[in-house]
CSV table of C-alpha atoms in Angstrom, one decimal:
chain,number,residue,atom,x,y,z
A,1,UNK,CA,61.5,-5.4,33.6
A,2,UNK,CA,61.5,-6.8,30.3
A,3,UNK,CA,63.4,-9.1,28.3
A,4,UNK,CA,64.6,-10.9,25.2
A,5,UNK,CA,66.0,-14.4,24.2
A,6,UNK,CA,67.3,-16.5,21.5
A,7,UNK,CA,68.2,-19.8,22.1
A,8,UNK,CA,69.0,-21.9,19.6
A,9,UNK,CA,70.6,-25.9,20.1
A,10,UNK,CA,70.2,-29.2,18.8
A,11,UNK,CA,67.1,-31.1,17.9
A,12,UNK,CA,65.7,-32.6,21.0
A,13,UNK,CA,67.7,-30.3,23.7
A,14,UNK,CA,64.5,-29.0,25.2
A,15,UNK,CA,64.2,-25.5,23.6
A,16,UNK,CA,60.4,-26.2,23.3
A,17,UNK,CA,60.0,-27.0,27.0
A,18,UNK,CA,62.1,-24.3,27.5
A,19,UNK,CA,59.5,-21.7,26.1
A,20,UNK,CA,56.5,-23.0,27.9
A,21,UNK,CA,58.9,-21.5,31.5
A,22,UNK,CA,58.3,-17.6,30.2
A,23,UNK,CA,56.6,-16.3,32.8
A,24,UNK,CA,52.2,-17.2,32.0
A,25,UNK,CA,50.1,-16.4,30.8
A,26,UNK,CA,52.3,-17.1,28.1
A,27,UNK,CA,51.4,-17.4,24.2
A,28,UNK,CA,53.4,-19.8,22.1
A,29,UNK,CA,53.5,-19.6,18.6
A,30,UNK,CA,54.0,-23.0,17.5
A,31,UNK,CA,55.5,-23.6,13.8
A,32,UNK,CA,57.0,-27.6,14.5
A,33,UNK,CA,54.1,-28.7,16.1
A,34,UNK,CA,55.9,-29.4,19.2
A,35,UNK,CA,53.5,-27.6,21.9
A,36,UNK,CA,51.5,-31.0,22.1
A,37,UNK,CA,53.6,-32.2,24.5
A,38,UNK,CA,54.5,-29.4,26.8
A,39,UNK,CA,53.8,-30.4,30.5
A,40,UNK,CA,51.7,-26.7,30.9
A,41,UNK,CA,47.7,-26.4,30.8
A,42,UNK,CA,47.0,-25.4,27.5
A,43,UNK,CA,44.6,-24.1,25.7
A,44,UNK,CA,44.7,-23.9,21.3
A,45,UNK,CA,43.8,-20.4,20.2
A,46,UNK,CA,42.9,-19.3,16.3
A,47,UNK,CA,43.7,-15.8,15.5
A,48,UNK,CA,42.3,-15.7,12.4
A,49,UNK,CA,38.5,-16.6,13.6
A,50,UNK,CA,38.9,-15.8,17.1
A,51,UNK,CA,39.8,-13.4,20.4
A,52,UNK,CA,42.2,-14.0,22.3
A,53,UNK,CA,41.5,-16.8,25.2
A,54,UNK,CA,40.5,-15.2,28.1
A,55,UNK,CA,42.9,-15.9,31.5
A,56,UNK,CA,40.5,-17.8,33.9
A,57,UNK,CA,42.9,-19.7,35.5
A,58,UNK,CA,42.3,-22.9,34.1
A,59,UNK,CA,45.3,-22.6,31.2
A,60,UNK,CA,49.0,-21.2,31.7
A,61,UNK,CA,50.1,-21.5,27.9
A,62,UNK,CA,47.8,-20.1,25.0
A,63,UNK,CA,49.2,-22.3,21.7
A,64,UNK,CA,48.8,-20.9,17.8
A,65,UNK,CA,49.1,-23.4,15.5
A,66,UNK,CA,51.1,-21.2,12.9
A,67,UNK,CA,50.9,-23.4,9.5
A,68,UNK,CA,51.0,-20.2,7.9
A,69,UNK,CA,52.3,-16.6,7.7
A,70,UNK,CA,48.7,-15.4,7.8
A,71,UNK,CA,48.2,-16.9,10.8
A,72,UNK,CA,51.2,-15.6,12.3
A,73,UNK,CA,50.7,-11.8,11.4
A,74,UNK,CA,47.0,-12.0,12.4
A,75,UNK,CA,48.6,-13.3,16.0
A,76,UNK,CA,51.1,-10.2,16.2
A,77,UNK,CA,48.3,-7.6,15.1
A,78,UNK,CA,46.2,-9.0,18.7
A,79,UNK,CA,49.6,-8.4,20.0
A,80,UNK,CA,50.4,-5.2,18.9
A,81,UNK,CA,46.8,-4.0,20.0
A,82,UNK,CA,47.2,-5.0,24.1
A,83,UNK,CA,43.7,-6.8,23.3
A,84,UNK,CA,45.4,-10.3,24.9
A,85,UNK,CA,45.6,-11.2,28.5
A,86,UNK,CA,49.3,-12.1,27.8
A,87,UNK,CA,52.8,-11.0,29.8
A,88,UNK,CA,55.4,-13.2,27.5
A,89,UNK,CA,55.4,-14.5,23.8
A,90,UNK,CA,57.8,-17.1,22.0
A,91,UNK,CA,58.0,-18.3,18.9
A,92,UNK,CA,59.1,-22.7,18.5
A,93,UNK,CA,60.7,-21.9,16.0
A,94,UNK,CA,61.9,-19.5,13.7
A,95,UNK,CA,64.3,-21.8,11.8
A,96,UNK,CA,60.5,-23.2,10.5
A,97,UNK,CA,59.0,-19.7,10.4
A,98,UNK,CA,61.9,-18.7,8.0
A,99,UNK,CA,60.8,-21.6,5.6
A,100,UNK,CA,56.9,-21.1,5.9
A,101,UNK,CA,58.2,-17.1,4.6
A,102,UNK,CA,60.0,-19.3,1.5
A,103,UNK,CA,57.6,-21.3,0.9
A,104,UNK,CA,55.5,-17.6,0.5
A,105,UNK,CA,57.9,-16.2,-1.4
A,106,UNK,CA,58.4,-19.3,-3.7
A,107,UNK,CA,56.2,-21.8,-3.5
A,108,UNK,CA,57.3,-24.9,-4.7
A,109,UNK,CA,60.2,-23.6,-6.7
A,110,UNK,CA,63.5,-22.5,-6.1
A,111,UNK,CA,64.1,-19.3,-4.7
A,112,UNK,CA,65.9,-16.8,-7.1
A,113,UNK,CA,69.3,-14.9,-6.0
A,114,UNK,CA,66.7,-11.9,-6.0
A,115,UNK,CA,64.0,-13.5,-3.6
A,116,UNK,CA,67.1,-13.7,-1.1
A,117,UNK,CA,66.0,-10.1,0.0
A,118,UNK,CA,62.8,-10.8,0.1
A,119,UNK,CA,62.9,-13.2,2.3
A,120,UNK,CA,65.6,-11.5,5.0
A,121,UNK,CA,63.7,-8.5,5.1
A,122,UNK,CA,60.2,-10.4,6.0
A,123,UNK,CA,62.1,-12.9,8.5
A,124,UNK,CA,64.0,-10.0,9.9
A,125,UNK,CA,60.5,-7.7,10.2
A,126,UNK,CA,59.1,-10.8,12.1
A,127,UNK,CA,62.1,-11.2,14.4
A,128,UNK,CA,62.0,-7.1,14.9
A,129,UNK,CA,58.3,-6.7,15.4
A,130,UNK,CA,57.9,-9.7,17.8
A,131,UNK,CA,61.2,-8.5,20.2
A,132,UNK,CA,60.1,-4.8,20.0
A,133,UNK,CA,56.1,-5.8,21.5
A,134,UNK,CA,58.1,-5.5,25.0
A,135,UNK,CA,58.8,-2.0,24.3
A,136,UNK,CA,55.6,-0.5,24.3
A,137,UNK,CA,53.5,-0.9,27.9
A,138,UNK,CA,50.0,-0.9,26.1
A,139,UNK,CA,51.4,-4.4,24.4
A,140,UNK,CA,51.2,-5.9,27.9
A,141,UNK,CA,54.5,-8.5,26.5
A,142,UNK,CA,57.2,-8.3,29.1
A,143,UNK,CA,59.0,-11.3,27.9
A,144,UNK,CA,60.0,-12.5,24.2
A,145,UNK,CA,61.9,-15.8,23.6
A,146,UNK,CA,62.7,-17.4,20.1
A,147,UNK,CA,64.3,-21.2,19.3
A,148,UNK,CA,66.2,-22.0,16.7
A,149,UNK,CA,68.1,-25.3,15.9
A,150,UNK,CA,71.7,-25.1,15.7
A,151,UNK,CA,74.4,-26.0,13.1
A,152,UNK,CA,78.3,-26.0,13.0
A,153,UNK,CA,79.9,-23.5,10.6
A,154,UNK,CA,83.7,-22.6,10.2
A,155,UNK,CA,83.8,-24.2,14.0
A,156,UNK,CA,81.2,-22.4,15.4
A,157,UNK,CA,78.1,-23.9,16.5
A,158,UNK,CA,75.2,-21.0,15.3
A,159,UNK,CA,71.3,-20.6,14.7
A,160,UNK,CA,70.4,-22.7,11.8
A,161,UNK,CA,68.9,-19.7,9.6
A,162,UNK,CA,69.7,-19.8,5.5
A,163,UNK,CA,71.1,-16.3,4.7
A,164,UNK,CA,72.2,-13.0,6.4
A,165,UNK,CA,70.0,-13.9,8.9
A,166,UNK,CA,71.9,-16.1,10.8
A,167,UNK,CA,74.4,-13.3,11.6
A,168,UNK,CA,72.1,-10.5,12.0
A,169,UNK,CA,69.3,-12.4,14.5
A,170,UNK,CA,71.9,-12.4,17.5
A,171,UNK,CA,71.5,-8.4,17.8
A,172,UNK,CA,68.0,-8.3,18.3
A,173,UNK,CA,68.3,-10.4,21.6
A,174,UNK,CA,68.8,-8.7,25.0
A,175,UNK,CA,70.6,-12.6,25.4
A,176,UNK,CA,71.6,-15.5,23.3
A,177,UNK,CA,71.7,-18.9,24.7
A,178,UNK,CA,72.9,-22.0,24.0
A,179,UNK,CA,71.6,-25.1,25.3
A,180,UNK,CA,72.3,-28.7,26.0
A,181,UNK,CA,71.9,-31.7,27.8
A,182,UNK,CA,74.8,-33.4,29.7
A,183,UNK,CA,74.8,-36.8,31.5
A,184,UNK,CA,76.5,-37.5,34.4
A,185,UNK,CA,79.0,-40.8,33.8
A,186,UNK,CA,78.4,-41.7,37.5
A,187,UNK,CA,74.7,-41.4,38.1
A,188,UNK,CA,73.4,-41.1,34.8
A,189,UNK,CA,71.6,-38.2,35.8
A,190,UNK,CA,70.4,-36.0,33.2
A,191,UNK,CA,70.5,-32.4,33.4
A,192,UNK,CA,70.3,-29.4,30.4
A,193,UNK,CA,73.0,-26.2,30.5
A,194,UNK,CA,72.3,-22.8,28.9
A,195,UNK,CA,75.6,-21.2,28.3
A,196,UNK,CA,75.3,-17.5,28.2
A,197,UNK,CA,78.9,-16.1,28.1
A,198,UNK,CA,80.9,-16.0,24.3
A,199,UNK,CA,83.1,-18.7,23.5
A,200,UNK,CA,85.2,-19.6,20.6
A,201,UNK,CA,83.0,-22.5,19.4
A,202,UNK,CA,79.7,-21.6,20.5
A,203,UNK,CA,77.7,-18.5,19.6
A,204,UNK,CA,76.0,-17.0,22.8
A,205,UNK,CA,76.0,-13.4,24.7
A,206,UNK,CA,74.3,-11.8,27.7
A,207,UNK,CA,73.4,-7.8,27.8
A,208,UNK,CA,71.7,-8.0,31.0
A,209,UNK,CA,74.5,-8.4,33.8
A,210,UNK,CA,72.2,-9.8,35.5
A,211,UNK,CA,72.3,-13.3,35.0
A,212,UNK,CA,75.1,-16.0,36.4
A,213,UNK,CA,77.2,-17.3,34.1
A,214,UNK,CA,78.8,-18.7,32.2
A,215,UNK,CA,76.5,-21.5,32.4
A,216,UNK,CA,72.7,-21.7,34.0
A,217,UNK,CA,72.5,-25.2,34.7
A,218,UNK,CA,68.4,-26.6,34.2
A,219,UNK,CA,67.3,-23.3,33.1
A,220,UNK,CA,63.7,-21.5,33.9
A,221,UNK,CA,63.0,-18.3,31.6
A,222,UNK,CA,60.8,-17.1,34.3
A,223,UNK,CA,63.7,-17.5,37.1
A,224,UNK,CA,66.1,-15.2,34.6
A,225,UNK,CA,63.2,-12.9,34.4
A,226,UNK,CA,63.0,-13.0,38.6
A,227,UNK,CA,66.8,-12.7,38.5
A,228,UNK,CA,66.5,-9.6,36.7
A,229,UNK,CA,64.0,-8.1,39.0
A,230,UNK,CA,65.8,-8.8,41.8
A,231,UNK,CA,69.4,-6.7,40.3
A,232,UNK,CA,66.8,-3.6,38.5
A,233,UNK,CA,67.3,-0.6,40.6
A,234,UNK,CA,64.5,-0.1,42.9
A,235,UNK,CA,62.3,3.3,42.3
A,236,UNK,CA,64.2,6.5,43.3
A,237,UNK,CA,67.7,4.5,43.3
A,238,UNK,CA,70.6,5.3,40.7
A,239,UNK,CA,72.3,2.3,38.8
A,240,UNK,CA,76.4,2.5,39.0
């Protein structure tokens, strides 16, 4: 069973700490610098001078430090190849992989109307090769989750991408989430929400029918991967 997730919310909602519950050994390409403070054993990988880490038990999330696109592309090619001990990939997050791509395309100046499709079709090629790794058994990736920050637009709270992106990413996604955190005014308690179903203000979708919506309340990624286990036909049945 595989499976494929953008979530996207506000800064400081958790979407990093969501990543590090794909199911492990999990790889975690890290453009913010966030994965320092992931509650996971981890264990820092370099792509460019170095194999991938090898699963002895002693690590559950494999970081790259992705400061540039180099480093990025060199991590997909050990992807690609199946060489990896890995079964999910995410990348925290594409909102800063996008503007490591203009920073490629541009440098220091400002982008031209022309570099627009530059850029779209290098984001886009990241967000398609990454999702389609799940596709192909010898990649060993089961499970690929992307974050993205979110931004209101016409009344709609959406990924915070510059350019067509922002409303071509949702279709490469088996699901689209948003998240949050809510507070209960009794308790006080703390708790985050990952709403799954459409709604008029909020951009989110499910193609699985197999997750409960239209909110998971303190989401896992690896307990949505479980719950889609658990609804996949079992060998030799039909699906309705």
């Amino acid at each position: 069973m595989t499976f494929t997730a953008l979530i996207h919310g506000l800064a400081g909602v958790g979407k990093s700490r969501l990543t590090d519950t794909m199911p492990a050994p999990r790889l975690i390409l890290d453009t913010e610098g966030r994965s320092r403070f992931l509650p996971s054993r981890k264990v820092w990988w370099d792509p460019l001078h170095d194999a991938p880490p090898v699963n002895d038990g002693s690590w559950e999330t494999c970081v790259v430090t992705a400061h540039n696109m180099a480093v990025t592309q060199q991590a997909f090619t050990w992807l690609r190849s199946g060489q990896h001990p890995f079964v999910s990939a995410g990348v925290d997050s594409m909102m800063m992989a996008q503007k490591r791509i203009i920073d490629d395309v541009a440098g220091l100046n400002q982008l031209r109307e022309q570099d627009w499709g530059t850029v779209l079709r290098r984001t886009e090629g990241i967000v398609r090769d990454w999702t389609d790794l799940r596709l192909e058994r010898s990649t060993g990736i089961q499970t690929v989750v992307f974050t993205v920050g979110t931004r209101e637009r016409s009344g709609k709270y959406e990924p915070l991408l510059q350019g067509q992106l922002r409303d071509t990413i949702p279709y490469f996604f088996d699901t689209v989430g948003y998240l949050f955190v809510t507070n209960d005014p009794e308790t006080g308690a703390t708790s985050r929400g990952l709403l799954i179903w459409p709604q008029a203000n909020f951009l989110a979708k499910d193609n699985t029918d197999a997750l409960p919506g239209p909110i998971i309340v303190d989401p896992r990624i690896d307990r949505m991967v479980e719950l889609m286990q658990q609804s996949a036909p079992k060998e030799g049945e039909v699906s309705a």
